[in-house]
mmCIF file of C-alpha atoms in Angstrom:
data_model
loop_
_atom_site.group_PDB
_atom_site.id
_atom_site.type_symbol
_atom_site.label_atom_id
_atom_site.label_comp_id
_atom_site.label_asym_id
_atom_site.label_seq_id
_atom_site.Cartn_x
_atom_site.Cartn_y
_atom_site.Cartn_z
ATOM 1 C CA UNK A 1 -10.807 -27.516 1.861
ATOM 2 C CA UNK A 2 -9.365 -30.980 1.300
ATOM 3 C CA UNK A 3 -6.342 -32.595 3.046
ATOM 4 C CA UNK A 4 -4.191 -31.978 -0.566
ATOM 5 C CA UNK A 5 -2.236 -29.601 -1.427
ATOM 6 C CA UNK A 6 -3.684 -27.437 -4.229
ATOM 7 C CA UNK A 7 -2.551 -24.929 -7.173
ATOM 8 C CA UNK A 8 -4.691 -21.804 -5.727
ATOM 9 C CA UNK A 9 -5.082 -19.830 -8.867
ATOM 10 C CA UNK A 10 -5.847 -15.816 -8.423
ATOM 11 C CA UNK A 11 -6.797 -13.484 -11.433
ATOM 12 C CA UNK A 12 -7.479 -9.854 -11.491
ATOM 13 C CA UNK A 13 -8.509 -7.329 -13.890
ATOM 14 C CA UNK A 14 -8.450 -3.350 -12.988
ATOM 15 C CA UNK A 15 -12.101 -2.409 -13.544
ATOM 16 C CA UNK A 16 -15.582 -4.184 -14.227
ATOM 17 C CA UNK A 17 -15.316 -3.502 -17.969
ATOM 18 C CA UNK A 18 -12.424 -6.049 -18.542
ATOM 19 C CA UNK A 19 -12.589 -9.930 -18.856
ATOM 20 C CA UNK A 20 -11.193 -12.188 -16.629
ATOM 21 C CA UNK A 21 -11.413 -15.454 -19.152
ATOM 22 C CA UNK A 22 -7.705 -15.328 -20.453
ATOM 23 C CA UNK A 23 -6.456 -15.972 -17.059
ATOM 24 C CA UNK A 24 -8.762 -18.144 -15.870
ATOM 25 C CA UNK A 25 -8.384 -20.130 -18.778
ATOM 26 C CA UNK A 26 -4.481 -20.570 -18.363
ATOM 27 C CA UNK A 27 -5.342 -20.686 -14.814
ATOM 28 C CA UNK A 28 -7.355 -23.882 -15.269
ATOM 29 C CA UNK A 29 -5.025 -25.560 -17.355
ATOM 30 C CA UNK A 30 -2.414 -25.567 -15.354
ATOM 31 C CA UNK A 31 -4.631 -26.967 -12.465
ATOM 32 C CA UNK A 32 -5.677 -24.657 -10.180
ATOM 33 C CA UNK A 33 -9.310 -26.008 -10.242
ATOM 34 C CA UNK A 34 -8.422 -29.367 -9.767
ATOM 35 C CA UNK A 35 -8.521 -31.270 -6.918
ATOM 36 C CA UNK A 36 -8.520 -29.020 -3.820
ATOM 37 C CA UNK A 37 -7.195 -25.990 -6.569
ATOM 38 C CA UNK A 38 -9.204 -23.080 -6.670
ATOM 39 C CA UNK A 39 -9.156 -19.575 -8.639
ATOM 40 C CA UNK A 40 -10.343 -16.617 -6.411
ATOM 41 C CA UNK A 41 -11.419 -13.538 -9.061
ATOM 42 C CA UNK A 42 -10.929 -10.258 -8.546
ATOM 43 C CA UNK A 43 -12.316 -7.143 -10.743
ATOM 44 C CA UNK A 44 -10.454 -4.109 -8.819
ATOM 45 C CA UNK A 45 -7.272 -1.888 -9.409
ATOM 46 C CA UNK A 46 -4.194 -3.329 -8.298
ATOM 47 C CA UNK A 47 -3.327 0.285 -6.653
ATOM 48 C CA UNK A 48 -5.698 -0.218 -3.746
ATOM 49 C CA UNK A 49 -5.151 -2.011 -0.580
ATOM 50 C CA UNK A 50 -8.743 -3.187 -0.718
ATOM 51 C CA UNK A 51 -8.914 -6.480 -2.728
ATOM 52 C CA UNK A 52 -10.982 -8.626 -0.688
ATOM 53 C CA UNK A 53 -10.597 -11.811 -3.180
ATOM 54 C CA UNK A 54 -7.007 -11.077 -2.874
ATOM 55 C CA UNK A 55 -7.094 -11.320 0.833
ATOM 56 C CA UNK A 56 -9.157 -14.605 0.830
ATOM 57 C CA UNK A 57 -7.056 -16.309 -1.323
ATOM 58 C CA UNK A 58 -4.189 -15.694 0.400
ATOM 59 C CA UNK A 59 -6.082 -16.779 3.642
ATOM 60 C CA UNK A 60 -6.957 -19.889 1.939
ATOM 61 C CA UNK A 61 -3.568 -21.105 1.026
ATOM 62 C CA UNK A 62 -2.112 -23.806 3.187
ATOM 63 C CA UNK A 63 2.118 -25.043 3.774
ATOM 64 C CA UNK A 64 2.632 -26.480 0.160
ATOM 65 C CA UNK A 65 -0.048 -25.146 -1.859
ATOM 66 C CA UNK A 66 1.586 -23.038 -4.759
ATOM 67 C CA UNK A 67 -0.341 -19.401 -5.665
ATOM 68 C CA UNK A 68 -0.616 -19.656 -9.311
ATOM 69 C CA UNK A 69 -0.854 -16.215 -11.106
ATOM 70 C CA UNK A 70 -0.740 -15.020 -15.117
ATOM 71 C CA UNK A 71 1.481 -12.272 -14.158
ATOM 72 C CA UNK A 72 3.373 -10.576 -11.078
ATOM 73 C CA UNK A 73 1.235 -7.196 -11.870
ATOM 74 C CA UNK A 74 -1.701 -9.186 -11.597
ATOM 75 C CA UNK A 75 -0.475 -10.098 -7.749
ATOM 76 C CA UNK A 76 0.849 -6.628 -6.131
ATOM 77 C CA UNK A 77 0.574 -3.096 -6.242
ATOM 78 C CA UNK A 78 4.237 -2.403 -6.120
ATOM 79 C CA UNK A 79 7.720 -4.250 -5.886
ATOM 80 C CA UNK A 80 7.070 -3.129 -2.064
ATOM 81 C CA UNK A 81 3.935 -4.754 -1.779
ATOM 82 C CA UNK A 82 5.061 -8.071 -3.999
ATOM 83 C CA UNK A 83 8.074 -8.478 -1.339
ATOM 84 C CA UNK A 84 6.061 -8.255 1.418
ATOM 85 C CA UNK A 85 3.536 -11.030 0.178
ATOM 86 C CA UNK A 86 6.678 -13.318 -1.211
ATOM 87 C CA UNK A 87 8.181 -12.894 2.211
ATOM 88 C CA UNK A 88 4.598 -14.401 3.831
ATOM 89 C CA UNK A 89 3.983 -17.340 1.224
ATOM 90 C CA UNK A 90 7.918 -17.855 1.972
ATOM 91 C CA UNK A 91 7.296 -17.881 6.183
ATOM 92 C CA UNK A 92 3.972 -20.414 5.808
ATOM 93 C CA UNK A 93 5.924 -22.496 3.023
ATOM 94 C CA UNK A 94 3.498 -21.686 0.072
ATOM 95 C CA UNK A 95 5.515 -21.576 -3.387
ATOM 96 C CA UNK A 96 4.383 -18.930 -5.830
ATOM 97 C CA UNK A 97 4.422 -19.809 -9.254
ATOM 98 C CA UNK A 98 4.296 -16.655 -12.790
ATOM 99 C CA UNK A 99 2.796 -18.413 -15.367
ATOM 100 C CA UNK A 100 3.654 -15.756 -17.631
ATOM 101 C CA UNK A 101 7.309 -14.779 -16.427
ATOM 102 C CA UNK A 102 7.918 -18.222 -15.826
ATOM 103 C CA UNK A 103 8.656 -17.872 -11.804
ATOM 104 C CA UNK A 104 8.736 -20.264 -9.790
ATOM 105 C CA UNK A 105 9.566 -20.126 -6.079
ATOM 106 C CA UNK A 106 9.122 -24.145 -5.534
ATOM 107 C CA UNK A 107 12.831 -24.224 -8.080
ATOM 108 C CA UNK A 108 16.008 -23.018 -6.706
ATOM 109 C CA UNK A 109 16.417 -20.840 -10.365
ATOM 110 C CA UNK A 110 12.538 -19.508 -9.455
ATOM 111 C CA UNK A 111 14.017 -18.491 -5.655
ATOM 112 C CA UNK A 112 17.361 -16.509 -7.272
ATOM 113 C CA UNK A 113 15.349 -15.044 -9.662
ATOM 114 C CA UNK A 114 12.561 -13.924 -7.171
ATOM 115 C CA UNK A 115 15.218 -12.780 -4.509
ATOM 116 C CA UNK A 116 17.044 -10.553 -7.484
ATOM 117 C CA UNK A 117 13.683 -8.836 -8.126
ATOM 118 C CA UNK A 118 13.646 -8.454 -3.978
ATOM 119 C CA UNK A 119 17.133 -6.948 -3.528
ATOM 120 C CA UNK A 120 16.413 -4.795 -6.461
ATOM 121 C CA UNK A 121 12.856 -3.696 -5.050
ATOM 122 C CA UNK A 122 14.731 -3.093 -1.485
ATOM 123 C CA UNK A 123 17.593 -0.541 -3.400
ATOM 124 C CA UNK A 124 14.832 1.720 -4.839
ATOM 125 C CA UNK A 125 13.130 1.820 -1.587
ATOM 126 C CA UNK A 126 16.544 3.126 -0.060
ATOM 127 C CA UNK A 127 17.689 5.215 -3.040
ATOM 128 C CA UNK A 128 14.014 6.850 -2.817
ATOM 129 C CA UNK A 129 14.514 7.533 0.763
ATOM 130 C CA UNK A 130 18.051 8.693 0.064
ATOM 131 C CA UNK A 131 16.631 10.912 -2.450
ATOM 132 C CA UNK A 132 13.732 12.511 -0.509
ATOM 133 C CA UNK A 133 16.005 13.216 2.778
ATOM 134 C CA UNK A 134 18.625 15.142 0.534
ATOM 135 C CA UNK A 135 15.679 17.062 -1.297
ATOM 136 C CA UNK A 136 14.387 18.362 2.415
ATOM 137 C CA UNK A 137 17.866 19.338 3.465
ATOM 138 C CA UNK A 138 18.422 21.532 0.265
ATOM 139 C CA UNK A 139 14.998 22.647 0.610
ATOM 140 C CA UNK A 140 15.335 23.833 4.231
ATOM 141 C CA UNK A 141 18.707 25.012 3.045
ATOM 142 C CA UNK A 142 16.914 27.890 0.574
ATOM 143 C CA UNK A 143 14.760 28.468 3.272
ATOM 144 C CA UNK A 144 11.437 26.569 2.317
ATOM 145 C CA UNK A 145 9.207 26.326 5.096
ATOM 146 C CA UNK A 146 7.196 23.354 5.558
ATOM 147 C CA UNK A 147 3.958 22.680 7.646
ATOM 148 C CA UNK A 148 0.659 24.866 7.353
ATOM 149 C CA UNK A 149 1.131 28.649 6.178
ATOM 150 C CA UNK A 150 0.346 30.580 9.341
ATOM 151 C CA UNK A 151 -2.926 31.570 9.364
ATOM 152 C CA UNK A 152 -2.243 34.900 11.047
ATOM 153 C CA UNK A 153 0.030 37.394 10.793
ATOM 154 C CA UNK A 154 2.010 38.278 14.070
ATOM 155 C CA UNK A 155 0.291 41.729 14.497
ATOM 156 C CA UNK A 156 -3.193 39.611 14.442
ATOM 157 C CA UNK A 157 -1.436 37.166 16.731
ATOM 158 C CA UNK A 158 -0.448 40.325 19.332
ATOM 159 C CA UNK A 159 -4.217 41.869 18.790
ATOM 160 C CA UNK A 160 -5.769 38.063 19.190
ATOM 161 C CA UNK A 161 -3.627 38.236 22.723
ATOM 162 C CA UNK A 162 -4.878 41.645 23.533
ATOM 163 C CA UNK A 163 -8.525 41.088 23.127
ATOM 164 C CA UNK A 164 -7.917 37.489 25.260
ATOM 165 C CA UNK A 165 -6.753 39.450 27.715
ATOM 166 C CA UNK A 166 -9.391 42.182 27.941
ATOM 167 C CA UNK A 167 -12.307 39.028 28.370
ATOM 168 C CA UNK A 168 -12.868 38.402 24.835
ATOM 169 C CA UNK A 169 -14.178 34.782 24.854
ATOM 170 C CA UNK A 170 -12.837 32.148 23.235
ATOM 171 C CA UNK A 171 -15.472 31.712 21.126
ATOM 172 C CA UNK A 172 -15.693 34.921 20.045
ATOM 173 C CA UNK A 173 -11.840 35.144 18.970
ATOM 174 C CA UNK A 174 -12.359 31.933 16.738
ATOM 175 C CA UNK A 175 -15.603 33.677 15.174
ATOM 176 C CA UNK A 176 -13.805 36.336 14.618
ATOM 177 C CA UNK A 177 -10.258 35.153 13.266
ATOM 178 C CA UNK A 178 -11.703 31.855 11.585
ATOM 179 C CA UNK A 179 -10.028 29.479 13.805
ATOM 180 C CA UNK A 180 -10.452 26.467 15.638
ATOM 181 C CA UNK A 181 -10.054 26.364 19.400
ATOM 182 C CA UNK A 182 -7.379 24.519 19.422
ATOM 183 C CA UNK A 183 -5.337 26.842 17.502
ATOM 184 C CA UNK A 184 -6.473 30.103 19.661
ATOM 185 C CA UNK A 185 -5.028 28.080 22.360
ATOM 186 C CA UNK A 186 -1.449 27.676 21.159
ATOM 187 C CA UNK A 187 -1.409 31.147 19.696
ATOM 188 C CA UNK A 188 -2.722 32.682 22.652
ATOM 189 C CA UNK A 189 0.365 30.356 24.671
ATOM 190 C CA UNK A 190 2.892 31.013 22.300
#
């Protein structure tokens, strides 16, 4: 690494059977392997967390370097997940520029545009929260249990008690009702 700042270029395709070379190549010409630039490839689904050329490349970046990608689905998993990394090039001044979408955080029309997508990605977060408490309540409401089904019935759980009680070890009492010993515990307290 140099003393310039750089176009840091980052291309990604979802599995080892696709090509890389269309992005790289408008990659390259808009500069990100001139100079200090650089393109970091990746060859992984954008669904996982674990995109170790995605990680570099954002460790790499430096206050005024812009990441250059082809696409925002190229960049992030989810609006979430775009946010977050926006919000960190934001914090350690790195713009973020969409060849493809034409976004560009270094512009005050790139910014707007970016924080729209932001606001909007932060109102489906709460409407799916919204959306999720309200299904539990009306679940509850009908009388839907949630958790584990109990894995004995409370006769069992009064004979499980019984046979504690006469010296049936523990051991024997998860043998014989298929549990673990932590659950003969809080039956045998309950």
């Amino acid at each position: 690494m140099g003393n310039k700042m750089a176009n840091i270029g980052y291309a990604r395709v979802s599995s080892t059977g696709q090509d890389l070379t269309v992005q790289v190549d408008k990659l390259t010409a808009y500069g990100c392997d001139d100079n200090d630039g650089r393109i970091f490839q990746e060859k992984r689904s954008g669904t996982t967390d674990k995109r170790p050329e995605l990680q570099s490349c954002l460790k790499w970046l430096r206050p005024g370097d812009v990441l250059v990608v082809t696409k925002l689905d190229r960049l992030a998993r989810s609006t979430l997940h775009l946010t977050q990394i926006a919000d960190d090039l934001r914090v350690r001044k790195i713009g973020l520029k969409v060849l493809d979408q034409d976004i560009d955080t270094t512009t005050p029309t790139g910014k707007l545009l970016f924080n729209m997508l932001a606001s909007i990605a932060e109102f489906e977060t709460a409407l799916r929260s919204e959306r999720q408490t309200e299904g539990i309540a009306k679940a509850l409401a009908k009388g839907v249990k949630f958790g584990a089904k109990a894995k004995l019935t409370p006769e069992q759980v009064e004979e499980l008690k019984k046979k504690r009680s006469q010296g049936v070890l523990i051991k024997d009492l998860m043998n014989e009702y298929g549990l673990g010993k932590t659950t003969v515990y809080r039956l045998l307290s309950a």
